[in-house]
PDB file of C-alpha atoms in Angstrom:
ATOM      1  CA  UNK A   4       0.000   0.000   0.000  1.00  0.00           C
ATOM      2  CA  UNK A   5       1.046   3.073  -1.082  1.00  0.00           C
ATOM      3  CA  UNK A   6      -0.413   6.585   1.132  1.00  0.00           C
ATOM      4  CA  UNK A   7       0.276  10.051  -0.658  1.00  0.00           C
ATOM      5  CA  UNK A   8      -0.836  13.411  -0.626  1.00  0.00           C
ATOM      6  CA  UNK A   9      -2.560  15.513   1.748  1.00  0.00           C
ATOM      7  CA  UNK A  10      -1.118  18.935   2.851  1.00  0.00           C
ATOM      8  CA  UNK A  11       2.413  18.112   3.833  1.00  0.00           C
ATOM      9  CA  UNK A  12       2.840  15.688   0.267  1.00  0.00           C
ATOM     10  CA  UNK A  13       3.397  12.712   1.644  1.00  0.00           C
ATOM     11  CA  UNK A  14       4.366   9.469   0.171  1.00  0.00           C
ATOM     12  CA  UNK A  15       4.748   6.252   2.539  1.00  0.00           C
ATOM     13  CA  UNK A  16       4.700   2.510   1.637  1.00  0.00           C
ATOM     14  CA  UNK A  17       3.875  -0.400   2.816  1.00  0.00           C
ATOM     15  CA  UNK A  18       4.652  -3.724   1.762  1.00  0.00           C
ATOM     16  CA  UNK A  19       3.726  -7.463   3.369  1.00  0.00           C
ATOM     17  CA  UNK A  20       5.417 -10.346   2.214  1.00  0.00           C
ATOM     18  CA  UNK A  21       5.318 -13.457   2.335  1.00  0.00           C
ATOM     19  CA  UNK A  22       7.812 -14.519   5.075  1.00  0.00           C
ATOM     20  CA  UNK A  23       5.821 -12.116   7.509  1.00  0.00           C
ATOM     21  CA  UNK A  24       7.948  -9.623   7.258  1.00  0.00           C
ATOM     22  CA  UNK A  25       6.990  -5.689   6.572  1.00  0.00           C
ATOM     23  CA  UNK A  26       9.245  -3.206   4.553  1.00  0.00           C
ATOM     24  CA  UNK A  27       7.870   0.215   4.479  1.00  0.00           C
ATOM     25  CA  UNK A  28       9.465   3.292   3.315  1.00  0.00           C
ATOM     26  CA  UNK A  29       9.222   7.197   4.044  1.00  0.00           C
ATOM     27  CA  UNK A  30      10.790   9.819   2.888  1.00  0.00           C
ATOM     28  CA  UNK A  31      13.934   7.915   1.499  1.00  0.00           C
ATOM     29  CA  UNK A  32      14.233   6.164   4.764  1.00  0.00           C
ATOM     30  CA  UNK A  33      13.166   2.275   4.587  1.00  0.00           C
ATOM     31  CA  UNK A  34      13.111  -0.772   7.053  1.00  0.00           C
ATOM     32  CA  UNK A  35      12.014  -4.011   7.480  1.00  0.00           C
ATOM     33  CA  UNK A  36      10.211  -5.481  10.596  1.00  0.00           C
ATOM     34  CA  UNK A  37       9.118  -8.713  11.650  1.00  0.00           C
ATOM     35  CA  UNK A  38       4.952  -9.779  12.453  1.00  0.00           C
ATOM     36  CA  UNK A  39       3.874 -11.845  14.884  1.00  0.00           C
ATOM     37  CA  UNK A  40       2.256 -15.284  14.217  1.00  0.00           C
ATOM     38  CA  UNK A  41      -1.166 -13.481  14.884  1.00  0.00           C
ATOM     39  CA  UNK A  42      -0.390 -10.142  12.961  1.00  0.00           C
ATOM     40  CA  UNK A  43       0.482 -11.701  10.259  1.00  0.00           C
ATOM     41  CA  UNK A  44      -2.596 -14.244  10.077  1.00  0.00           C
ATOM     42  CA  UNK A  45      -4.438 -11.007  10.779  1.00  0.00           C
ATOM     43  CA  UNK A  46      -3.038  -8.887   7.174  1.00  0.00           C
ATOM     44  CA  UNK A  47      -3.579 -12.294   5.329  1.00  0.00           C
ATOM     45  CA  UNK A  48      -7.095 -12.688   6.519  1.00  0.00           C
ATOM     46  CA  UNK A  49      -8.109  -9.288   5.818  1.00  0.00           C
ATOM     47  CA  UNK A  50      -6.421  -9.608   2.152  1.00  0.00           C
ATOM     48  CA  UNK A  51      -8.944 -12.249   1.315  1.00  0.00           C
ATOM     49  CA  UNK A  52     -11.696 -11.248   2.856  1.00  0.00           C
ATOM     50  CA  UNK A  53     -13.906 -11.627  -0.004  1.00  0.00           C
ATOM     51  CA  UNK A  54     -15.512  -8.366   0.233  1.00  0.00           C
ATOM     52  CA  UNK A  55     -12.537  -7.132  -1.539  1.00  0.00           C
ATOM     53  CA  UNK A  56     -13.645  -8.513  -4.699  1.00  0.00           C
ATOM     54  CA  UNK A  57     -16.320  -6.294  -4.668  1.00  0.00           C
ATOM     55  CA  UNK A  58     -14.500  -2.971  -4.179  1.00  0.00           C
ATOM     56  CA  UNK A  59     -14.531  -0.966  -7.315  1.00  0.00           C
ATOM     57  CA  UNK A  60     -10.873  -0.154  -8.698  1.00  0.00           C
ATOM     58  CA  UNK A  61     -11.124   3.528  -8.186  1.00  0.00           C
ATOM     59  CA  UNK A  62     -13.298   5.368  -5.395  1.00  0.00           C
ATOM     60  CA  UNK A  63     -12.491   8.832  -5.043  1.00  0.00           C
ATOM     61  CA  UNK A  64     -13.879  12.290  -3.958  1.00  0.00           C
ATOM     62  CA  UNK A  65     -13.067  14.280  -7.007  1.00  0.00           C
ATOM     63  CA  UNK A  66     -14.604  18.042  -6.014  1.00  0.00           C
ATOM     64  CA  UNK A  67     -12.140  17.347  -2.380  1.00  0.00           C
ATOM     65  CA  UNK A  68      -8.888  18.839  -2.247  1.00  0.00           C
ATOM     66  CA  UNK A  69      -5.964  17.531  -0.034  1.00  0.00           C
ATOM     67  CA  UNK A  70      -6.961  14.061   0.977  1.00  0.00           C
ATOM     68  CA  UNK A  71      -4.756  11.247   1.148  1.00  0.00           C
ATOM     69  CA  UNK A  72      -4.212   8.937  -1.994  1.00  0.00           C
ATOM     70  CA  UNK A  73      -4.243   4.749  -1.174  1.00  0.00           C
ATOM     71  CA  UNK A  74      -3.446   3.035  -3.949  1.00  0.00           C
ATOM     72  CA  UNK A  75      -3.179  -1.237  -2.722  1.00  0.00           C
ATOM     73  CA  UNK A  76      -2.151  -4.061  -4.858  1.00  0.00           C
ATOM     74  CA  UNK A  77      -3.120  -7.265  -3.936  1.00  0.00           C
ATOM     75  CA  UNK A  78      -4.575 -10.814  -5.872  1.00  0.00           C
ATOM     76  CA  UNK A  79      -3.500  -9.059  -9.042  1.00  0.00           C
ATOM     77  CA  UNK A  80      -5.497  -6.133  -8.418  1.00  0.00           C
ATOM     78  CA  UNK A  81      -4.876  -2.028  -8.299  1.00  0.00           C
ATOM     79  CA  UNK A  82      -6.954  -0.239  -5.917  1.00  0.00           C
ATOM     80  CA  UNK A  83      -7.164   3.463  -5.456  1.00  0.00           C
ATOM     81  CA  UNK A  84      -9.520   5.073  -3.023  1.00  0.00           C
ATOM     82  CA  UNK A  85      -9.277   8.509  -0.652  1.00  0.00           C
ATOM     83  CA  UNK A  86     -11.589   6.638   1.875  1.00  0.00           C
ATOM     84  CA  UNK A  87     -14.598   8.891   0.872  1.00  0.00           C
ATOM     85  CA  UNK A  88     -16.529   5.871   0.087  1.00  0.00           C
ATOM     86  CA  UNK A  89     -17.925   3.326   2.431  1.00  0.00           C
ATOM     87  CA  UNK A  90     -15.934   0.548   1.546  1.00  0.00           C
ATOM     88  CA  UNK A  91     -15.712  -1.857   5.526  1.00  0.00           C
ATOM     89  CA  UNK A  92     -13.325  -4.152   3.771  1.00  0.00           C
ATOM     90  CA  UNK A  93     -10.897  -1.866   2.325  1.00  0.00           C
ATOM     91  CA  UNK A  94     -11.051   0.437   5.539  1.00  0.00           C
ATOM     92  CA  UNK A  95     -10.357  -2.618   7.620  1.00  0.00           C
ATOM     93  CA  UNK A  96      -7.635  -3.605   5.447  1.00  0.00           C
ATOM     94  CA  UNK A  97      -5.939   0.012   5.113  1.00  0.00           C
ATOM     95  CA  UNK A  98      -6.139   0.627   8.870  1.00  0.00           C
ATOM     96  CA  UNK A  99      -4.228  -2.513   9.764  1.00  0.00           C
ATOM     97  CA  UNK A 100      -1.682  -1.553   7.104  1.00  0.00           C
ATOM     98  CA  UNK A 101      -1.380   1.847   8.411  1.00  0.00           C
ATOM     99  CA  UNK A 102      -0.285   0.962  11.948  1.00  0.00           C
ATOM    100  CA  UNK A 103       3.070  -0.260  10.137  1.00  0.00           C
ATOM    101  CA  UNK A 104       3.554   3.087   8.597  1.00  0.00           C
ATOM    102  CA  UNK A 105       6.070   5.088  10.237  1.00  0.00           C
ATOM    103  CA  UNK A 106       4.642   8.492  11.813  1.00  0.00           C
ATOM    104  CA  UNK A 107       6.892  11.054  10.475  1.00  0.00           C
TER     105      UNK A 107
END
């Protein structure tokens, strides 16, 4: 997952892979942590929670200035979305990912 935009610009990653580790990156500054056995059963049930399949590929707020860009890939898939649509799957999904951001 992939956050940008907003005021200050921002642009932060996220990536989960298989070994249940997490590499995210901000502002030129990357790492790589380890999940637990439960977090990472947690990201993996959330990324096929079938829901998903539903969620159109773009859902955006086009008249709303400044809002933060996710754009997810997952099963194949590109999703892009500003949260301005009620979309439970995709907001459970993006908050988990988000705790693994780093804050600044």
């Amino acid at each position: 997952m992939t956050v940008s935009g907003g005021l200050a610009g921002v642009n932060r990653e996220v990536v989960l892979r298989g070994d249940g580790t997490v590499r995210t990156a901000n502002r030129g500054e990357s790492a790589v942590r380890r999940t637990t056995t439960a977090q990472f059963t947690r990201l993996r049930t959330l990324l096929g929670d079938p829901e998903l399949d539903d969620v159109p590929a773009v859902t955006r707020d086009t008249g709303a200035a400044d809002m933060f860009q996710y754009t997810l890939r997952f099963d194949g898939r590109t999703v892009m979305t500003d949260r301005s649509a009620d979309e439970p799957a995709l907001d459970r999904l993006i908050d988990a990912l988000e705790k693994w951001l780093p804050t600044n």
